[in-house]
Short mmCIF file of C-alpha atoms (C1' of nucleotides) in Angstrom, two decimals:
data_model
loop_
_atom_site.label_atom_id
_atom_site.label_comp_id
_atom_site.label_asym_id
_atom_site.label_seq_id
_atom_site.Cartn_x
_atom_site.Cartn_y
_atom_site.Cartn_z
CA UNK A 1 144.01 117.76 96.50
CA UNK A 2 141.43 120.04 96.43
CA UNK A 3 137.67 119.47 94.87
CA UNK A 4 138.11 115.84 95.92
CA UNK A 5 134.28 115.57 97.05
CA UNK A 6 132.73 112.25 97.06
CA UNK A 7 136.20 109.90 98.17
CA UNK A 8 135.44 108.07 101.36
CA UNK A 9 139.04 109.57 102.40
CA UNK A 10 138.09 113.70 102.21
CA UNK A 11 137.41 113.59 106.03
CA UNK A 12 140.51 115.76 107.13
CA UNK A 13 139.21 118.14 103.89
CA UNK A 14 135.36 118.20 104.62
CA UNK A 15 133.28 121.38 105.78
CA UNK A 16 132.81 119.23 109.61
CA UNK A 17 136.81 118.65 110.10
CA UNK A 18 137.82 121.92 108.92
CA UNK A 19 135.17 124.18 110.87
CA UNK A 20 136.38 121.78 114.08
CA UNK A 21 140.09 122.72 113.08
CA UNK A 22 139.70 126.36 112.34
CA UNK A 23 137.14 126.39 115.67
CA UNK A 24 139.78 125.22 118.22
CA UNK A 25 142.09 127.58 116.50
CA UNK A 26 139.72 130.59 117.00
CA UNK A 27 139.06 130.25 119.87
CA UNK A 28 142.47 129.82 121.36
CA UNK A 29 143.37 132.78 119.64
CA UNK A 30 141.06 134.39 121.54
CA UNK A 31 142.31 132.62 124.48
CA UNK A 32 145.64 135.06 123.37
CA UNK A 33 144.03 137.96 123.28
CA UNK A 34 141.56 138.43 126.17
CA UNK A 35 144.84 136.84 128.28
CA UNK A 36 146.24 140.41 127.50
CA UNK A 37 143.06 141.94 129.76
CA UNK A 38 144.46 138.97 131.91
CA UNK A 39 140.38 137.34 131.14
CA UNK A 40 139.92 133.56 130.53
CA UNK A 41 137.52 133.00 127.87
CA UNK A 42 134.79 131.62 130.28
CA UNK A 43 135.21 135.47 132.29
CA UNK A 44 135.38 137.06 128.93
CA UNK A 45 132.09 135.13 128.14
CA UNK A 46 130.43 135.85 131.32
CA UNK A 47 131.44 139.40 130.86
CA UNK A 48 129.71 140.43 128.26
CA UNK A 49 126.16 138.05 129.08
CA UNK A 50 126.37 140.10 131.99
CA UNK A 51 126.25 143.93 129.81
CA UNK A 52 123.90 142.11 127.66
CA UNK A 53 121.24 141.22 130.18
CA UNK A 54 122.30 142.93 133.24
CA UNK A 55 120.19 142.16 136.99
CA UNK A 56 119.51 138.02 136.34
CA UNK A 57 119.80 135.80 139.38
CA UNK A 58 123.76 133.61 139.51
CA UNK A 59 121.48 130.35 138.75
CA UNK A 60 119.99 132.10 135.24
CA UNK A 61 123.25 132.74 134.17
CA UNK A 62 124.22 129.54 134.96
CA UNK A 63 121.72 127.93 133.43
CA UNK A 64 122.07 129.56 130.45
CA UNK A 65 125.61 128.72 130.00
CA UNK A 66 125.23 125.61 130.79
CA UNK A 67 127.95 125.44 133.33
CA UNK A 68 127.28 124.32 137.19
CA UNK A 69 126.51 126.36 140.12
CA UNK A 70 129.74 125.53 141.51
CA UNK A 71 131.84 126.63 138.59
CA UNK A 72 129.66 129.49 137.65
CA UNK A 73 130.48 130.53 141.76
CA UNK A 74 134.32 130.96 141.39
CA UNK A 75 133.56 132.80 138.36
CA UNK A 76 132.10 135.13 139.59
CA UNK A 77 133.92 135.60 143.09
CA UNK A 78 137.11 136.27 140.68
CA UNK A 79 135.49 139.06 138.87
CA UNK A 80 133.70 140.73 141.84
CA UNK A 81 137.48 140.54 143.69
CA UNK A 82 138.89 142.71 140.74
CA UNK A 83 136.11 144.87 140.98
CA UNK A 84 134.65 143.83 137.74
CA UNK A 85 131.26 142.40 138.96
CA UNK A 86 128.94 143.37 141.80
CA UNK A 87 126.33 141.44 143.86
CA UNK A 88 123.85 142.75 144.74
CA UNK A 89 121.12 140.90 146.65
CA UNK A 90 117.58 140.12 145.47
CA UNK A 91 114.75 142.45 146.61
CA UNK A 92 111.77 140.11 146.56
CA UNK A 93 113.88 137.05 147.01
CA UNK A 94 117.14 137.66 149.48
CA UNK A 95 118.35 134.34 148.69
CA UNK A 96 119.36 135.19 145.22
CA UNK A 97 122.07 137.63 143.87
CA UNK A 98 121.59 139.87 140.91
CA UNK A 99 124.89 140.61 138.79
CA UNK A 100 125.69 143.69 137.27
CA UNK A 101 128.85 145.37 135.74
CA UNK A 102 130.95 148.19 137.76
CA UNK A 103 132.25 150.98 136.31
CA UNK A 104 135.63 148.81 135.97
CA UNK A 105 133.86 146.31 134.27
CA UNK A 106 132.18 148.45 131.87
CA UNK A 107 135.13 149.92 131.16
CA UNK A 108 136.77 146.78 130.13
CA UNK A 109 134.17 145.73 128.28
CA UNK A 110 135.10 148.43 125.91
CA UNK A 111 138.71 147.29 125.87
CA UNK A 112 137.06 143.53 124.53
CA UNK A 113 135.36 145.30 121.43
CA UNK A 114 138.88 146.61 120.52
CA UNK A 115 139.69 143.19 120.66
CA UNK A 116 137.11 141.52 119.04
CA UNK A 117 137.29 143.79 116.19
CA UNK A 118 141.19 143.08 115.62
CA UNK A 119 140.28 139.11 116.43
CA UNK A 120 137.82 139.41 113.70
CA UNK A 121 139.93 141.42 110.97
CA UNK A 122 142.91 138.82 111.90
CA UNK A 123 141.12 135.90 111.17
CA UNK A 124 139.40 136.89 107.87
CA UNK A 125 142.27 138.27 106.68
CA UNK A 126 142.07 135.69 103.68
CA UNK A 127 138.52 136.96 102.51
CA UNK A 128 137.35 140.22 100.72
CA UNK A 129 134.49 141.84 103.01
CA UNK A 130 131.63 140.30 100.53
CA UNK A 131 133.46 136.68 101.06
CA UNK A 132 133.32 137.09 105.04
CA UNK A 133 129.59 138.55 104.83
CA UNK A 134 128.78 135.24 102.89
CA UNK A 135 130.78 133.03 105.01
CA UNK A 136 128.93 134.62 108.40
CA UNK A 137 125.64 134.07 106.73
CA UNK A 138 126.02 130.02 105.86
CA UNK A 139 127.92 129.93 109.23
CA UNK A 140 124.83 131.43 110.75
CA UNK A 141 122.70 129.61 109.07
CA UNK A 142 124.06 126.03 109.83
CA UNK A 143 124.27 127.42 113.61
CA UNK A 144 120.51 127.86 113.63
CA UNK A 145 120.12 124.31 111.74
CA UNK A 146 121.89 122.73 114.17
CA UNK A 147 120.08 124.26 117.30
CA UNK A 148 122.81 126.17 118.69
CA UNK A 149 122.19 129.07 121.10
CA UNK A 150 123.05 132.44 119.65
CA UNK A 151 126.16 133.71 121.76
CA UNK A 152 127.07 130.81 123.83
CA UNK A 153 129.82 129.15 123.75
CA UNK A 154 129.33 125.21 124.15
CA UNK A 155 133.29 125.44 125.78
CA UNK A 156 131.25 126.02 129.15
CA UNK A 157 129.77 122.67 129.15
CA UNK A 158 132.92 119.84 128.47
CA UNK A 159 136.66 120.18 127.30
CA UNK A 160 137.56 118.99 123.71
CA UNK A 161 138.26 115.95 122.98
CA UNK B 1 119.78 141.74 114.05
CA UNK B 2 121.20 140.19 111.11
CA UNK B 3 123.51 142.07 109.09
CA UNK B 4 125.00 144.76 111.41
CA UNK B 5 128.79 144.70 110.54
CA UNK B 6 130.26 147.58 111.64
CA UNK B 7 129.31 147.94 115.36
CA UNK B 8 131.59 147.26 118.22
CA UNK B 9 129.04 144.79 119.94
CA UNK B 10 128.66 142.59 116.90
CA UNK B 11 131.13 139.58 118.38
CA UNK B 12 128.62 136.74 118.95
CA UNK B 13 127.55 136.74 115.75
CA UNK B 14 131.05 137.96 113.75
CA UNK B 15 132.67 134.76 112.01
CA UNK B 16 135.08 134.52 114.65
CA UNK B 17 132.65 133.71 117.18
CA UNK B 18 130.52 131.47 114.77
CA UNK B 19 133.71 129.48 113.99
CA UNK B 20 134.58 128.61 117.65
CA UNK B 21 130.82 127.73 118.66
CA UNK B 22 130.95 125.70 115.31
CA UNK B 23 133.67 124.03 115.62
CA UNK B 24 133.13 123.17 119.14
CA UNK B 25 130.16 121.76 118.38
CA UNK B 26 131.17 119.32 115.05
CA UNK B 27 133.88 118.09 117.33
CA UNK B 28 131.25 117.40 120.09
CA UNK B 29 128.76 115.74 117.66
CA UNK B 30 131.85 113.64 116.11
CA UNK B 31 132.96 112.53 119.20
CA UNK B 32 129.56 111.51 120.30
CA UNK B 33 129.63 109.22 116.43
CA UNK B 34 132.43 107.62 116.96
CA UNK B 35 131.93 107.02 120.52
CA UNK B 36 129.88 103.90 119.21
CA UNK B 37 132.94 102.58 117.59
CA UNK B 38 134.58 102.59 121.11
CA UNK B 39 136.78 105.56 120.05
CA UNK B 40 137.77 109.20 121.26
CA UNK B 41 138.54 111.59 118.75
CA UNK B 42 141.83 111.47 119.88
CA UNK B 43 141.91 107.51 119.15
CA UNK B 44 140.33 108.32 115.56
CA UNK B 45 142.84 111.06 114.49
CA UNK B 46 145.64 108.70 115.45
CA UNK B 47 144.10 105.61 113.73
CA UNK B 48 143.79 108.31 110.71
CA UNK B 49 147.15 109.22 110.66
CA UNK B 50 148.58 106.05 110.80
CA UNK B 51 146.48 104.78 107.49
CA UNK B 52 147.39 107.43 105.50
CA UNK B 53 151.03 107.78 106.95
CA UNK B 54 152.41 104.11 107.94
CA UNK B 55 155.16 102.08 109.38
CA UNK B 56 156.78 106.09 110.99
CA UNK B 57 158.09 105.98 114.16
CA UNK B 58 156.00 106.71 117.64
CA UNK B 59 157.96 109.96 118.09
CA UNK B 60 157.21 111.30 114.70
CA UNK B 61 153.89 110.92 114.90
CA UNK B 62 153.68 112.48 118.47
CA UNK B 63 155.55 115.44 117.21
CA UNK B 64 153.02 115.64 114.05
CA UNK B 65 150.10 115.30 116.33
CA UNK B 66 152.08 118.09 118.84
CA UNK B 67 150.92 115.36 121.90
CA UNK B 68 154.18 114.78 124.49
CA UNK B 69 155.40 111.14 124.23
CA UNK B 70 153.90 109.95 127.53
CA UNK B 71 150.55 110.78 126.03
CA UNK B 72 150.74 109.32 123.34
CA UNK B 73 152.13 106.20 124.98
CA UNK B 74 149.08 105.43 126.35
CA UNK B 75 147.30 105.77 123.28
CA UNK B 76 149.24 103.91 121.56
CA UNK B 77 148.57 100.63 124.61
CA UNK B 78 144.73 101.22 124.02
CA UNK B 79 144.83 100.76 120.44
CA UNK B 80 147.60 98.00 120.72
CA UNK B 81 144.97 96.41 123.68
CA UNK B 82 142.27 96.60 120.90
CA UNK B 83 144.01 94.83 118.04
CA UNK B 84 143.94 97.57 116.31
CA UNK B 85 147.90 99.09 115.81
CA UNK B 86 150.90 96.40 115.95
CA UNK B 87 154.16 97.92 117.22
CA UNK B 88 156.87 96.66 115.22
CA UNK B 89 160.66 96.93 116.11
CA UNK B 90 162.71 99.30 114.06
CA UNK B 91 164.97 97.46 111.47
CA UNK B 92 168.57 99.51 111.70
CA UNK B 93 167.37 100.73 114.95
CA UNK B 94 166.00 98.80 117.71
CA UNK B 95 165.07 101.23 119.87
CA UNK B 96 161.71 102.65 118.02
CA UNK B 97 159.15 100.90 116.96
CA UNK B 98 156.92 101.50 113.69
CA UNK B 99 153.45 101.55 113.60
CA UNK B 100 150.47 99.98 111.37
CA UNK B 101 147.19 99.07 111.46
CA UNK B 102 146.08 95.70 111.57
CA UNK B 103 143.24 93.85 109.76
CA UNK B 104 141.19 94.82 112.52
CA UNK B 105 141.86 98.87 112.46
CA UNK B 106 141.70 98.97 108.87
CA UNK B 107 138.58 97.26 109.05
CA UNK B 108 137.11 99.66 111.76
CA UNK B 109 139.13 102.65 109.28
CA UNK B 110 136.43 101.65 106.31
CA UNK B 111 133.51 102.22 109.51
CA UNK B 112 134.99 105.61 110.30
CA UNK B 113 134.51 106.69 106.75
CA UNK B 114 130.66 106.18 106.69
CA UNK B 115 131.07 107.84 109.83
CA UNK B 116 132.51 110.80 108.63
CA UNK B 117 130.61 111.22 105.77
CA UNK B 118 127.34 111.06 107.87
CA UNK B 119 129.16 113.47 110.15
CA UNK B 120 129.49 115.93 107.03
CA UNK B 121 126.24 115.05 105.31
CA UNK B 122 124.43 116.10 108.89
CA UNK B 123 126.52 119.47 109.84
CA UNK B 124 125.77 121.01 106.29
CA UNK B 125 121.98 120.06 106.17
CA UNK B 126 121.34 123.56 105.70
CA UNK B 127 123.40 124.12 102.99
CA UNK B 128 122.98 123.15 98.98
CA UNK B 129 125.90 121.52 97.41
CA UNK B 130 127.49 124.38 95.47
CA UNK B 131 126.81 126.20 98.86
CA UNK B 132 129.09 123.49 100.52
CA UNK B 133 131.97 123.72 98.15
CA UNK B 134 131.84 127.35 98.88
CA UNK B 135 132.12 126.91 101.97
CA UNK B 136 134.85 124.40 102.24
CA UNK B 137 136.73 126.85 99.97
CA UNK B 138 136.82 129.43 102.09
CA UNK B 139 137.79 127.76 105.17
CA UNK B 140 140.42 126.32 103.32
CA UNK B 141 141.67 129.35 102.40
CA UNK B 142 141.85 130.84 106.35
CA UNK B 143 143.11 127.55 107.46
CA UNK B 144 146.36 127.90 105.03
CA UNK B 145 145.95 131.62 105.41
CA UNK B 146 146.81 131.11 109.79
CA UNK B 147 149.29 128.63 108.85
CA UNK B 148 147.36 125.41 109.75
CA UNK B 149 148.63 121.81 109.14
CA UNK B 150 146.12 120.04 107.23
CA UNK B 151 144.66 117.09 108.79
CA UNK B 152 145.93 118.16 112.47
CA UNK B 153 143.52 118.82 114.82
CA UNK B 154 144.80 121.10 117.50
CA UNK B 155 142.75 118.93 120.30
CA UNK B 156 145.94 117.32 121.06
CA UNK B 157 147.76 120.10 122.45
CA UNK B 158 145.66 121.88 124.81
CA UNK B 159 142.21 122.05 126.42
CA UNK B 160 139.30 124.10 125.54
CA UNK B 161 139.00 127.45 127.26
"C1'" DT C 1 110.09 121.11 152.71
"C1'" DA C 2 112.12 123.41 148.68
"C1'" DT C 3 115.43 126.54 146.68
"C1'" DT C 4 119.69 129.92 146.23
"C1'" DG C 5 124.13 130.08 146.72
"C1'" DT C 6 128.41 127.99 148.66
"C1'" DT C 7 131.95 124.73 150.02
"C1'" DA C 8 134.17 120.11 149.99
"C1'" DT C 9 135.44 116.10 147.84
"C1'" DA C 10 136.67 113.09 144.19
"C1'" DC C 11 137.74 112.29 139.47
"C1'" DT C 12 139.68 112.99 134.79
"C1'" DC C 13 142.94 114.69 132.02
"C1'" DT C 14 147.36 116.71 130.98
"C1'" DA C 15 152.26 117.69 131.13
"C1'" DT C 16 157.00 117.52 133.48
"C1'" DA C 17 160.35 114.81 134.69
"C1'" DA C 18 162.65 110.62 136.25
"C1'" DC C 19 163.77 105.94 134.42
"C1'" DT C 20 165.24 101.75 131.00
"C1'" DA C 21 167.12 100.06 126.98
"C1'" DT C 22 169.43 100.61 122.97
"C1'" DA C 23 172.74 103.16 120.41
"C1'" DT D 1 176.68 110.52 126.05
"C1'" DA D 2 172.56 110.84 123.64
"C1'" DT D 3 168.02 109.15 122.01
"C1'" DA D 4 163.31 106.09 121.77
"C1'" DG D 5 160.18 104.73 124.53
"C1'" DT D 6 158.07 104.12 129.16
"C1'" DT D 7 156.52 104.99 133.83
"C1'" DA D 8 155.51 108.01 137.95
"C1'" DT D 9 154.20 112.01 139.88
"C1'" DA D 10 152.02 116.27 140.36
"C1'" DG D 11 149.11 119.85 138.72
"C1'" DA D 12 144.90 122.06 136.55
"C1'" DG D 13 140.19 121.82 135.74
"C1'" DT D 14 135.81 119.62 136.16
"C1'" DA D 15 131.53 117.78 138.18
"C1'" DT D 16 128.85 115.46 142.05
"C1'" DA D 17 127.19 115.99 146.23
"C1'" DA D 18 126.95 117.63 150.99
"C1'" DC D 19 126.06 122.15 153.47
"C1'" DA D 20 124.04 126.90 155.21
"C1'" DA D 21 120.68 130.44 154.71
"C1'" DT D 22 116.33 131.99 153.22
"C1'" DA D 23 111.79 131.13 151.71
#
DNA sequence: TATTGTTATACTCTATAACTATA
DNA sequence: TATAGTTATAGAGTATAACAATA
């Protein structure tokens, strides 16, 4: 049961059902480990958009992610009570926050590499290091075929189904 | 920003990453193809199960699919409510009931496999066919590598995060 | 009047646990 | 009494839409 390729039947053995498989596994793996910096996924996410591209308005962030206002507002009022995230109001614009990272924040962000490095390295563990840099390049590649936004994760939008 | 490998901030493009954004998104685009047979993925996997593994009891499958009973329940009515799964009484015991398809959900089974191979054809566009099988290889080999069960989707225990 | 952020409400989905019928 | 299946209830998480402040 393995090079079965053209049966009608290979569905649960195809590229689609096992990169859905091995993608809700991932990612509650992940789940695991940024509950250890006692993060969600979605804060983890936000996070590190936020040290990417620092100052943005709560409604580009949002938009981005594609998650409502109303979520993206609980979010963040988590964060900024742990002293992870700061508001700081617009200058031009006093309607608007902009959101940066505290000290705290930054802080932990070092703490996620740590853990995205040993998420990584667990994961793989089946390939040599020229296997995984072949598998990230046809994984990348299909990404950008299909669309997909580099470094967001479509888990903000609707829950599995 | 293609091939760095070794820094810390290399996450949203690592495999791990790729995998869960992946993954999220073949099971989004599969649930959107077989919404127009009337079915959630959920419905599908069972339907699945069933035609490859018949006449087992409700709690066996359940336990397969890791889904509590009263979930699956309900699952089970919607399918029954479509023609599509006949509950039989158990022979020596007459509390469980074994399931099969009918005519109908075998019918709609042969549908779901020109579903799922347009599924496949479309999420490896990008990819030639030796390319695919390389693919599928590998993510074979992590799946039985993390102690996956083949054919299981882990949808059915939890939500997304 | 339009827009940023916020709050309130309603809805969907899930699991825990109580219930029935057979054993 | 234990087990297969069912039903009821409660909880988490989500989005839609009404609201307050600024432009």
């Amino acid at each position: 049961m393995s090079e079965d390729c053209d049966e009608p039947n290979q569905s649960q053995g195809g590229v689609a059902f096992l990169l859905a498989q091995l993608g809700a596994h991932a990612a509650a793996r992940f789940a695991d480990r940024v509950a250890e910096l006692d993060l969600t996924p979605a804060q983890a996410g936000l996070l590190r958009m936020i040290a990417v591209s620092p100052g943005l308005s709560q409604q580009t962030y949002a938009a981005r992610l594609g998650t409502p206002p109303s979520r993206f507002v609980v979010l963040v009022d988590t964060l900024q009570g742990r002293n992870l995230v700061e508001r700081r109001r617009g200058s031009p614009d006093r309607r608007s926050y902009a959101l940066h990272l505290t000290g705290d924040g930054e802080r932990l962000m070092g703490e996620m590499g740590a853990v995205g490095m040993a998420h990584e390295g667990d994961l793989c563990a089946a390939l040599t290091a020229s296997e995984r840099s072949a598998l990230r390049g046809m994984l990348a590649r299909i990404a950008e075929q299909q669309g997909l936004t580099p470094g967001v994760h479509p888990g903000y939008r609707r829950p599995a189904g």
